[in-house]
Amino acid sequence: MEYNSLLRTDKELAELYQRRADLVYRLCFIYLKNPVDVEDAVQSVFLKLIKSPMAFNDHEHEKAWLMVTTRNHCKDVLKNWWTTRRVALDTLPEVVSWNGNEPSGKVLAKLLSLPEKYKTVLYLYYFEEYTVKEIAEMLGHKESTIQTQLFRGRKRLKMDLGGNYIE
């Protein structure tokens, strides 16, 4: 499938992309500051170029058109409803449900630092709310083994947390 514009051949578009992709990328990054958004914006700017009937007088004219188009596109992205209401994941408060006990990201971090056999069993039991019998079937162990791992995992987690998160 060819994506020729009315004025440019595929070869001309490829050369233009090679010549200006870095410039457009850098400009987008200055405005958007997020590599994923930047890549989307670069793609959009070059799609606008492909669809544009603009005939450039020279390379400087082409560069100026791309810079203005890139700036305007980035400003549109920043004004977009989705962008203005988006929150960075690392700014969200840590929320963990833990059977009504104190929710804390600290609990999850400590849980993830436990040995695999305790971590898996505790996670399946408390976060996914499987029964001991269901966990035993999933992991191919006896129910007594799962109960022991739950007991030992709780004990280690309690010691790691230094409190009474799990009773």
Tab-separated table of N, CA and C in Angstrom:
chain	number	residue	atom	x	y	z
A	1	MET	N	0.846	-1.174	0.000
A	1	MET	CA	0.000	0.000	0.000
A	1	MET	C	0.889	1.233	0.000
A	2	GLU	N	0.662	2.124	-0.908
A	2	GLU	CA	1.464	3.342	-0.991
A	2	GLU	C	0.745	4.493	-0.319
A	3	TYR	N	1.527	5.366	0.294
A	3	TYR	CA	0.967	6.512	0.991
A	3	TYR	C	1.451	7.811	0.363
A	4	ASN	N	1.529	7.844	-0.934
A	4	ASN	CA	1.996	9.054	-1.601
A	4	ASN	C	1.056	10.213	-1.343
A	5	SER	N	1.648	11.356	-1.113
A	5	SER	CA	0.833	12.559	-1.104
A	5	SER	C	0.675	12.959	-2.559
A	6	LEU	N	-0.052	13.989	-2.781
A	6	LEU	CA	-0.268	14.422	-4.152
A	6	LEU	C	0.995	15.012	-4.762
A	7	LEU	N	1.855	15.542	-3.901
A	7	LEU	CA	3.031	16.244	-4.409
A	7	LEU	C	4.333	15.477	-4.248
A	8	ARG	N	4.356	14.449	-3.427
A	8	ARG	CA	5.618	13.799	-3.093
A	8	ARG	C	5.555	12.302	-3.374
A	9	THR	N	6.657	11.775	-3.824
A	9	THR	CA	6.753	10.322	-4.022
A	9	THR	C	7.175	9.676	-2.715
A	10	ASP	N	7.100	8.358	-2.667
A	10	ASP	CA	7.551	7.638	-1.466
A	10	ASP	C	9.012	7.938	-1.161
A	11	LYS	N	9.814	7.988	-2.202
A	11	LYS	CA	11.246	8.261	-2.019
A	11	LYS	C	11.461	9.652	-1.433
A	12	GLU	N	10.748	10.635	-1.942
A	12	GLU	CA	10.882	11.998	-1.414
A	12	GLU	C	10.425	12.065	0.041
A	13	LEU	N	9.329	11.358	0.350
A	13	LEU	CA	8.841	11.342	1.733
A	13	LEU	C	9.852	10.659	2.654
A	14	ALA	N	10.442	9.570	2.188
A	14	ALA	CA	11.444	8.868	3.001
A	14	ALA	C	12.663	9.763	3.241
A	15	GLU	N	13.117	10.464	2.219
A	15	GLU	CA	14.255	11.376	2.378
A	15	GLU	C	13.916	12.512	3.338
A	16	LEU	N	12.712	13.056	3.180
A	16	LEU	CA	12.280	14.139	4.059
A	16	LEU	C	12.210	13.642	5.506
A	17	TYR	N	11.711	12.430	5.702
A	17	TYR	CA	11.642	11.867	7.052
A	17	TYR	C	13.041	11.698	7.631
A	18	GLN	N	13.960	11.148	6.831
A	18	GLN	CA	15.334	10.974	7.299
A	18	GLN	C	15.973	12.314	7.667
A	19	ARG	N	15.661	13.316	6.896
A	19	ARG	CA	16.254	14.638	7.095
A	19	ARG	C	15.679	15.346	8.322
A	20	ARG	N	14.399	15.155	8.616
A	20	ARG	CA	13.733	15.977	9.638
A	20	ARG	C	13.171	15.223	10.843
A	21	ALA	N	13.251	13.933	10.876
A	21	ALA	CA	12.654	13.173	11.981
A	21	ALA	C	13.251	13.564	13.331
A	22	ASP	N	14.558	13.744	13.391
A	22	ASP	CA	15.194	14.127	14.663
A	22	ASP	C	14.716	15.497	15.135
A	23	LEU	N	14.618	16.419	14.222
A	23	LEU	CA	14.141	17.764	14.571
A	23	LEU	C	12.730	17.692	15.136
A	24	VAL	N	11.852	16.979	14.457
A	24	VAL	CA	10.461	16.861	14.912
A	24	VAL	C	10.411	16.147	16.256
A	25	TYR	N	11.199	15.095	16.410
A	25	TYR	CA	11.218	14.351	17.671
A	25	TYR	C	11.650	15.256	18.827
A	26	ARG	N	12.737	15.993	18.616
A	26	ARG	CA	13.229	16.877	19.688
A	26	ARG	C	12.209	17.948	20.058
A	27	LEU	N	11.584	18.521	19.054
A	27	LEU	CA	10.562	19.535	19.334
A	27	LEU	C	9.393	18.943	20.120
A	28	CYS	N	8.954	17.793	19.703
A	28	CYS	CA	7.850	17.129	20.413
A	28	CYS	C	8.250	16.818	21.848
A	29	PHE	N	9.482	16.391	22.043
A	29	PHE	CA	9.926	16.043	23.391
A	29	PHE	C	9.967	17.263	24.296
A	30	ILE	N	10.333	18.405	23.741
A	30	ILE	CA	10.356	19.632	24.538
A	30	ILE	C	8.964	19.948	25.067
A	31	TYR	N	7.955	19.744	24.234
A	31	TYR	CA	6.591	20.053	24.657
A	31	TYR	C	5.982	18.939	25.501
A	32	LEU	N	6.111	17.708	25.073
A	32	LEU	CA	5.336	16.616	25.672
A	32	LEU	C	6.062	15.879	26.793
A	33	LYS	N	7.372	15.816	26.742
A	33	LYS	CA	8.200	15.248	27.823
A	33	LYS	C	7.893	13.782	28.140
A	34	ASN	N	7.321	13.073	27.220
A	34	ASN	CA	6.984	11.670	27.438
A	34	ASN	C	7.268	10.926	26.142
A	35	PRO	N	8.191	9.979	26.146
A	35	PRO	CA	8.582	9.308	24.896
A	35	PRO	C	7.422	8.682	24.119
A	36	VAL	N	6.457	8.142	24.814
A	36	VAL	CA	5.325	7.512	24.116
A	36	VAL	C	4.487	8.571	23.400
A	37	ASP	N	4.189	9.657	24.094
A	37	ASP	CA	3.428	10.739	23.473
A	37	ASP	C	4.221	11.361	22.329
A	38	VAL	N	5.538	11.449	22.516
A	38	VAL	CA	6.388	12.036	21.486
A	38	VAL	C	6.337	11.200	20.204
A	39	GLU	N	6.428	9.896	20.351
A	39	GLU	CA	6.391	9.036	19.159
A	39	GLU	C	5.058	9.154	18.437
A	40	ASP	N	3.979	9.234	19.199
A	40	ASP	CA	2.669	9.432	18.573
A	40	ASP	C	2.611	10.773	17.846
A	41	ALA	N	3.160	11.798	18.479
A	41	ALA	CA	3.128	13.131	17.876
A	41	ALA	C	3.969	13.180	16.606
A	42	VAL	N	5.137	12.551	16.623
A	42	VAL	CA	5.987	12.536	15.423
A	42	VAL	C	5.235	11.860	14.279
A	43	GLN	N	4.609	10.766	14.584
A	43	GLN	CA	3.834	10.071	13.555
A	43	GLN	C	2.718	10.971	13.019
A	44	SER	N	2.022	11.662	13.899
A	44	SER	CA	0.929	12.536	13.470
A	44	SER	C	1.426	13.677	12.612
A	45	VAL	N	2.562	14.247	12.994
A	45	VAL	CA	3.107	15.363	12.212
A	45	VAL	C	3.468	14.902	10.803
A	46	PHE	N	4.090	13.748	10.690
A	46	PHE	CA	4.457	13.275	9.357
A	46	PHE	C	3.229	12.836	8.554
A	47	LEU	N	2.196	12.369	9.228
A	47	LEU	CA	0.947	12.087	8.505
A	47	LEU	C	0.336	13.371	7.970
A	48	LYS	N	0.416	14.442	8.753
A	48	LYS	CA	-0.069	15.732	8.270
A	48	LYS	C	0.728	16.175	7.057
A	49	LEU	N	2.024	15.929	7.097
A	49	LEU	CA	2.875	16.281	5.961
A	49	LEU	C	2.468	15.495	4.715
A	50	ILE	N	2.217	14.215	4.906
A	50	ILE	CA	1.834	13.376	3.762
A	50	ILE	C	0.512	13.847	3.175
A	51	LYS	N	-0.411	14.227	4.028
A	51	LYS	CA	-1.729	14.658	3.554
A	51	LYS	C	-1.744	16.098	3.052
A	52	SER	N	-0.716	16.843	3.385
A	52	SER	CA	-0.704	18.261	3.044
A	52	SER	C	-0.411	18.490	1.564
A	53	PRO	N	-1.113	19.403	0.960
A	53	PRO	CA	-0.803	19.766	-0.428
A	53	PRO	C	0.302	20.825	-0.513
A	54	MET	N	0.910	21.142	0.627
A	54	MET	CA	1.931	22.196	0.665
A	54	MET	C	3.138	21.842	-0.199
A	55	ALA	N	3.489	22.757	-1.091
A	55	ALA	CA	4.705	22.608	-1.894
A	55	ALA	C	5.755	23.520	-1.277
A	56	PHE	N	6.897	22.959	-0.905
A	56	PHE	CA	7.926	23.741	-0.237
A	56	PHE	C	8.831	24.391	-1.270
A	57	ASN	N	9.231	25.631	-0.984
A	57	ASN	CA	10.123	26.357	-1.885
A	57	ASN	C	11.549	25.826	-1.794
A	58	ASP	N	11.957	25.518	-0.573
A	58	ASP	CA	13.305	24.995	-0.345
A	58	ASP	C	13.329	24.241	0.991
A	59	HIS	N	14.500	23.773	1.398
A	59	HIS	CA	14.609	23.014	2.648
A	59	HIS	C	14.290	23.857	3.876
A	60	GLU	N	14.611	25.135	3.838
A	60	GLU	CA	14.294	26.009	4.972
A	60	GLU	C	12.783	26.172	5.127
A	61	HIS	N	12.100	26.282	4.016
A	61	HIS	CA	10.647	26.383	4.052
A	61	HIS	C	10.043	25.092	4.628
A	62	GLU	N	10.580	23.986	4.187
A	62	GLU	CA	10.138	22.678	4.690
A	62	GLU	C	10.374	22.581	6.200
A	63	LYS	N	11.558	22.996	6.640
A	63	LYS	CA	11.903	22.951	8.063
A	63	LYS	C	10.970	23.848	8.870
A	64	ALA	N	10.732	25.054	8.382
A	64	ALA	CA	9.855	25.988	9.087
A	64	ALA	C	8.431	25.427	9.171
A	65	TRP	N	7.936	24.841	8.090
A	65	TRP	CA	6.584	24.264	8.093
A	65	TRP	C	6.500	23.136	9.126
A	66	LEU	N	7.494	22.287	9.135
A	66	LEU	CA	7.492	21.182	10.091
A	66	LEU	C	7.560	21.682	11.536
A	67	MET	N	8.355	22.710	11.777
A	67	MET	CA	8.473	23.238	13.138
A	67	MET	C	7.148	23.839	13.613
A	68	VAL	N	6.513	24.602	12.761
A	68	VAL	CA	5.232	25.217	13.134
A	68	VAL	C	4.163	24.139	13.307
A	69	THR	N	4.118	23.204	12.389
A	69	THR	CA	3.131	22.125	12.477
A	69	THR	C	3.360	21.294	13.735
A	70	THR	N	4.610	21.004	14.040
A	70	THR	CA	4.934	20.234	15.237
A	70	THR	C	4.521	20.987	16.494
A	71	ARG	N	4.869	22.249	16.558
A	71	ARG	CA	4.502	23.064	17.727
A	71	ARG	C	2.983	23.099	17.902
A	72	ASN	N	2.261	23.353	16.823
A	72	ASN	CA	0.802	23.419	16.910
A	72	ASN	C	0.200	22.074	17.304
A	73	HIS	N	0.747	21.005	16.759
A	73	HIS	CA	0.229	19.683	17.113
A	73	HIS	C	0.462	19.396	18.600
A	74	CYS	N	1.650	19.698	19.085
A	74	CYS	CA	1.962	19.450	20.504
A	74	CYS	C	1.075	20.290	21.412
A	75	LYS	N	0.825	21.522	21.033
A	75	LYS	CA	-0.074	22.361	21.841
A	75	LYS	C	-1.481	21.782	21.844
A	76	ASP	N	-1.919	21.276	20.708
A	76	ASP	CA	-3.238	20.623	20.656
A	76	ASP	C	-3.278	19.396	21.558
A	77	VAL	N	-2.203	18.627	21.541
A	77	VAL	CA	-2.148	17.439	22.397
A	77	VAL	C	-2.226	17.851	23.865
A	78	LEU	N	-1.503	18.891	24.228
A	78	LEU	CA	-1.500	19.335	25.622
A	78	LEU	C	-2.850	19.892	26.065
A	79	LYS	N	-3.617	20.428	25.125
A	79	LYS	CA	-4.938	20.968	25.456
A	79	LYS	C	-6.014	19.895	25.425
A	80	ASN	N	-5.678	18.742	24.909
A	80	ASN	CA	-6.649	17.670	24.751
A	80	ASN	C	-7.244	17.255	26.093
A	81	TRP	N	-8.510	16.900	26.077
A	81	TRP	CA	-9.214	16.501	27.303
A	81	TRP	C	-8.480	15.371	28.022
A	82	TRP	N	-8.058	14.383	27.285
A	82	TRP	CA	-7.401	13.227	27.874
A	82	TRP	C	-6.097	13.623	28.549
A	83	THR	N	-5.322	14.462	27.900
A	83	THR	CA	-4.027	14.863	28.433
A	83	THR	C	-4.179	15.700	29.697
A	84	THR	N	-5.162	16.570	29.728
A	84	THR	CA	-5.311	17.450	30.893
A	84	THR	C	-5.796	16.702	32.123
A	85	ARG	N	-6.448	15.573	31.936
A	85	ARG	CA	-6.979	14.836	33.089
A	85	ARG	C	-6.140	13.616	33.452
A	86	ARG	N	-5.091	13.400	32.697
A	86	ARG	CA	-4.225	12.249	32.938
A	86	ARG	C	-3.309	12.531	34.128
A	87	VAL	N	-3.069	11.509	34.936
A	87	VAL	CA	-2.205	11.628	36.113
A	87	VAL	C	-1.088	10.607	35.974
A	88	ALA	N	0.109	11.016	36.277
A	88	ALA	CA	1.235	10.083	36.220
A	88	ALA	C	1.044	8.989	37.257
A	89	LEU	N	1.384	7.779	36.867
A	89	LEU	CA	1.171	6.627	37.741
A	89	LEU	C	1.944	6.747	39.049
A	90	ASP	N	3.144	7.328	38.992
A	90	ASP	CA	3.945	7.414	40.210
A	90	ASP	C	3.447	8.471	41.185
A	91	THR	N	2.500	9.320	40.770
A	91	THR	CA	1.957	10.308	41.695
A	91	THR	C	0.715	9.811	42.416
A	92	LEU	N	0.186	8.654	41.989
A	92	LEU	CA	-1.004	8.118	42.640
A	92	LEU	C	-0.638	7.545	44.006
A	93	PRO	N	-1.530	7.656	44.964
A	93	PRO	CA	-1.245	7.036	46.259
A	93	PRO	C	-1.300	5.524	46.124
A	94	GLU	N	-0.481	4.860	46.903
A	94	GLU	CA	-0.465	3.405	46.857
A	94	GLU	C	-1.678	2.881	47.607
A	95	VAL	N	-2.428	2.041	46.943
A	95	VAL	CA	-3.615	1.474	47.559
A	95	VAL	C	-3.552	-0.041	47.409
A	96	VAL	N	-3.681	-0.705	48.520
A	96	VAL	CA	-3.684	-2.158	48.519
A	96	VAL	C	-4.796	-2.601	49.449
A	97	SER	N	-5.667	-3.480	48.981
A	97	SER	CA	-6.687	-3.985	49.888
A	97	SER	C	-6.114	-5.198	50.595
A	98	TRP	N	-6.354	-5.278	51.848
A	98	TRP	CA	-5.759	-6.345	52.630
A	98	TRP	C	-6.773	-6.820	53.660
A	99	ASN	N	-7.889	-7.349	53.225
A	99	ASN	CA	-8.944	-7.891	54.091
A	99	ASN	C	-9.341	-6.943	55.212
A	100	GLY	N	-9.489	-5.697	54.900
A	100	GLY	CA	-9.964	-4.749	55.885
A	100	GLY	C	-8.904	-4.216	56.821
A	101	ASN	N	-7.718	-4.804	56.830
A	101	ASN	CA	-6.652	-4.255	57.662
A	101	ASN	C	-6.078	-3.033	56.969
A	102	GLU	N	-5.142	-2.448	57.585
A	102	GLU	CA	-4.576	-1.208	57.067
A	102	GLU	C	-4.035	-1.383	55.649
A	103	PRO	N	-4.608	-0.679	54.677
A	103	PRO	CA	-4.059	-0.758	53.334
A	103	PRO	C	-2.754	0.030	53.261
A	104	SER	N	-1.773	-0.550	52.635
A	104	SER	CA	-0.494	0.143	52.566
A	104	SER	C	0.346	-0.414	51.436
A	105	GLY	N	1.034	0.444	50.734
A	105	GLY	CA	1.969	0.006	49.714
A	105	GLY	C	3.160	-0.682	50.353
A	106	LYS	N	3.402	-0.368	51.615
A	106	LYS	CA	4.491	-0.993	52.361
A	106	LYS	C	4.246	-2.495	52.492
A	107	VAL	N	2.995	-2.869	52.725
A	107	VAL	CA	2.649	-4.282	52.852
A	107	VAL	C	2.942	-5.000	51.538
A	108	LEU	N	2.509	-4.412	50.461
A	108	LEU	CA	2.736	-5.030	49.165
A	108	LEU	C	4.233	-5.148	48.871
A	109	ALA	N	4.992	-4.108	49.177
A	109	ALA	CA	6.436	-4.149	48.931
A	109	ALA	C	7.097	-5.265	49.739
A	110	LYS	N	6.698	-5.390	50.980
A	110	LYS	CA	7.259	-6.460	51.827
A	110	LYS	C	6.812	-7.827	51.338
A	111	LEU	N	5.560	-7.918	50.918
A	111	LEU	CA	5.059	-9.184	50.384
A	111	LEU	C	5.870	-9.607	49.163
A	112	LEU	N	6.151	-8.655	48.297
A	112	LEU	CA	6.905	-8.976	47.083
A	112	LEU	C	8.354	-9.352	47.373
A	113	SER	N	8.843	-8.973	48.540
A	113	SER	CA	10.230	-9.321	48.877
A	113	SER	C	10.345	-10.699	49.538
A	114	LEU	N	9.210	-11.335	49.825
A	114	LEU	CA	9.237	-12.670	50.443
A	114	LEU	C	9.688	-13.711	49.424
A	115	PRO	N	10.163	-14.874	49.905
A	115	PRO	CA	10.485	-15.971	48.988
A	115	PRO	C	9.246	-16.359	48.165
A	116	GLU	N	9.503	-16.879	46.989
A	116	GLU	CA	8.446	-17.143	46.020
A	116	GLU	C	7.298	-17.975	46.591
A	117	LYS	N	7.609	-19.030	47.357
A	117	LYS	CA	6.541	-19.917	47.840
A	117	LYS	C	5.589	-19.195	48.785
A	118	TYR	N	6.084	-18.283	49.599
A	118	TYR	CA	5.210	-17.534	50.508
A	118	TYR	C	4.483	-16.417	49.764
A	119	LYS	N	5.228	-15.745	48.923
A	119	LYS	CA	4.659	-14.613	48.187
A	119	LYS	C	3.469	-15.060	47.349
A	120	THR	N	3.626	-16.148	46.630
A	120	THR	CA	2.567	-16.623	45.744
A	120	THR	C	1.329	-17.023	46.540
A	121	VAL	N	1.542	-17.780	47.583
A	121	VAL	CA	0.412	-18.259	48.381
A	121	VAL	C	-0.308	-17.091	49.057
A	122	LEU	N	0.438	-16.177	49.658
A	122	LEU	CA	-0.184	-15.025	50.309
A	122	LEU	C	-0.933	-14.152	49.310
A	123	TYR	N	-0.320	-13.961	48.165
A	123	TYR	CA	-0.980	-13.141	47.145
A	123	TYR	C	-2.293	-13.778	46.694
A	124	LEU	N	-2.237	-15.065	46.390
A	124	LEU	CA	-3.450	-15.742	45.930
A	124	LEU	C	-4.532	-15.745	47.010
A	125	TYR	N	-4.143	-15.896	48.238
A	125	TYR	CA	-5.112	-15.981	49.333
A	125	TYR	C	-5.718	-14.612	49.651
A	126	TYR	N	-4.885	-13.593	49.825
A	126	TYR	CA	-5.389	-12.306	50.282
A	126	TYR	C	-5.814	-11.374	49.153
A	127	PHE	N	-5.092	-11.369	48.057
A	127	PHE	CA	-5.429	-10.422	47.002
A	127	PHE	C	-6.431	-10.998	46.013
A	128	GLU	N	-6.274	-12.272	45.657
A	128	GLU	CA	-7.179	-12.885	44.691
A	128	GLU	C	-8.312	-13.634	45.363
A	129	GLU	N	-8.230	-13.768	46.687
A	129	GLU	CA	-9.272	-14.358	47.519
A	129	GLU	C	-9.625	-15.800	47.144
A	130	TYR	N	-8.597	-16.560	46.803
A	130	TYR	CA	-8.798	-17.991	46.593
A	130	TYR	C	-8.782	-18.684	47.948
A	131	THR	N	-9.452	-19.830	48.004
A	131	THR	CA	-9.426	-20.624	49.243
A	131	THR	C	-8.146	-21.457	49.260
A	132	VAL	N	-7.869	-22.015	50.421
A	132	VAL	CA	-6.691	-22.876	50.556
A	132	VAL	C	-6.795	-24.052	49.591
A	133	LYS	N	-7.991	-24.621	49.496
A	133	LYS	CA	-8.204	-25.764	48.610
A	133	LYS	C	-7.943	-25.383	47.146
A	134	GLU	N	-8.436	-24.219	46.730
A	134	GLU	CA	-8.235	-23.766	45.335
A	134	GLU	C	-6.753	-23.511	45.049
A	135	ILE	N	-6.071	-22.913	46.008
A	135	ILE	CA	-4.638	-22.646	45.830
A	135	ILE	C	-3.868	-23.961	45.734
A	136	ALA	N	-4.249	-24.914	46.594
A	136	ALA	CA	-3.585	-26.228	46.569
A	136	ALA	C	-3.757	-26.887	45.197
A	137	GLU	N	-4.951	-26.772	44.630
A	137	GLU	CA	-5.194	-27.355	43.305
A	137	GLU	C	-4.396	-26.628	42.226
A	138	MET	N	-4.364	-25.311	42.323
A	138	MET	CA	-3.641	-24.519	41.303
A	138	MET	C	-2.147	-24.821	41.320
A	139	LEU	N	-1.595	-24.935	42.541
A	139	LEU	CA	-0.150	-25.088	42.654
A	139	LEU	C	0.290	-26.548	42.717
A	140	GLY	N	-0.684	-27.452	42.798
A	140	GLY	CA	-0.355	-28.874	42.818
A	140	GLY	C	0.268	-29.326	44.128
A	141	HIS	N	-0.142	-28.721	45.232
A	141	HIS	CA	0.348	-29.097	46.556
A	141	HIS	C	-0.819	-29.588	47.412
A	142	LYS	N	-0.492	-30.181	48.554
A	142	LYS	CA	-1.522	-30.580	49.513
A	142	LYS	C	-2.041	-29.324	50.215
A	143	GLU	N	-3.266	-29.402	50.709
A	143	GLU	CA	-3.840	-28.274	51.448
A	143	GLU	C	-3.016	-27.964	52.693
A	144	SER	N	-2.502	-29.024	53.318
A	144	SER	CA	-1.703	-28.803	54.533
A	144	SER	C	-0.425	-28.018	54.201
A	145	THR	N	0.149	-28.282	53.052
A	145	THR	CA	1.343	-27.537	52.629
A	145	THR	C	1.011	-26.058	52.436
A	146	ILE	N	-0.125	-25.788	51.797
A	146	ILE	CA	-0.536	-24.399	51.579
A	146	ILE	C	-0.798	-23.715	52.918
A	147	GLN	N	-1.456	-24.415	53.833
A	147	GLN	CA	-1.720	-23.818	55.152
A	147	GLN	C	-0.412	-23.514	55.879
A	148	THR	N	0.553	-24.402	55.762
A	148	THR	CA	1.854	-24.158	56.391
A	148	THR	C	2.544	-22.961	55.759
A	149	GLN	N	2.499	-22.890	54.426
A	149	GLN	CA	3.127	-21.750	53.743
A	149	GLN	C	2.427	-20.447	54.090
A	150	LEU	N	1.107	-20.488	54.239
A	150	LEU	CA	0.377	-19.285	54.653
A	150	LEU	C	0.810	-18.866	56.056
A	151	PHE	N	0.897	-19.833	56.946
A	151	PHE	CA	1.298	-19.532	58.326
A	151	PHE	C	2.706	-18.931	58.361
A	152	ARG	N	3.632	-19.609	57.690
A	152	ARG	CA	5.032	-19.130	57.704
A	152	ARG	C	5.177	-17.799	56.959
A	153	GLY	N	4.434	-17.649	55.863
A	153	GLY	CA	4.479	-16.397	55.115
A	153	GLY	C	3.954	-15.237	55.933
A	154	ARG	N	2.832	-15.460	56.628
A	154	ARG	CA	2.276	-14.420	57.511
A	154	ARG	C	3.275	-14.043	58.595
A	155	LYS	N	3.905	-15.068	59.163
A	155	LYS	CA	4.862	-14.841	60.247
A	155	LYS	C	6.042	-14.010	59.749
A	156	ARG	N	6.565	-14.378	58.590
A	156	ARG	CA	7.705	-13.613	58.036
A	156	ARG	C	7.299	-12.192	57.676
A	157	LEU	N	6.103	-12.078	57.095
A	157	LEU	CA	5.616	-10.751	56.728
A	157	LEU	C	5.420	-9.887	57.962
A	158	LYS	N	4.882	-10.469	58.989
A	158	LYS	CA	4.673	-9.742	60.240
A	158	LYS	C	6.003	-9.284	60.828
A	159	MET	N	6.999	-10.175	60.799
A	159	MET	CA	8.324	-9.795	61.305
A	159	MET	C	8.924	-8.685	60.436
A	160	ASP	N	8.774	-8.791	59.134
A	160	ASP	CA	9.323	-7.767	58.233
A	160	ASP	C	8.654	-6.411	58.444
A	161	LEU	N	7.354	-6.446	58.710
A	161	LEU	CA	6.629	-5.194	58.898
A	161	LEU	C	6.807	-4.636	60.308
A	162	GLY	N	7.172	-5.517	61.233
A	162	GLY	CA	7.417	-5.060	62.595
A	162	GLY	C	6.150	-4.645	63.313
A	163	GLY	N	5.012	-5.134	62.875
A	163	GLY	CA	3.765	-4.752	63.518
A	163	GLY	C	2.771	-5.878	63.494
A	164	ASN	N	1.536	-5.513	63.586
A	164	ASN	CA	0.495	-6.533	63.607
A	164	ASN	C	-0.457	-6.344	62.434
A	165	TYR	N	0.078	-6.371	61.224
A	165	TYR	CA	-0.741	-6.211	60.040
A	165	TYR	C	-1.657	-7.417	59.822
A	166	ILE	N	-1.149	-8.598	60.141
A	166	ILE	CA	-1.917	-9.808	59.885
A	166	ILE	C	-2.026	-10.595	61.173
A	167	GLU	N	-3.207	-10.924	61.541
A	167	GLU	CA	-3.400	-11.739	62.744
A	167	GLU	C	-4.151	-12.978	62.363
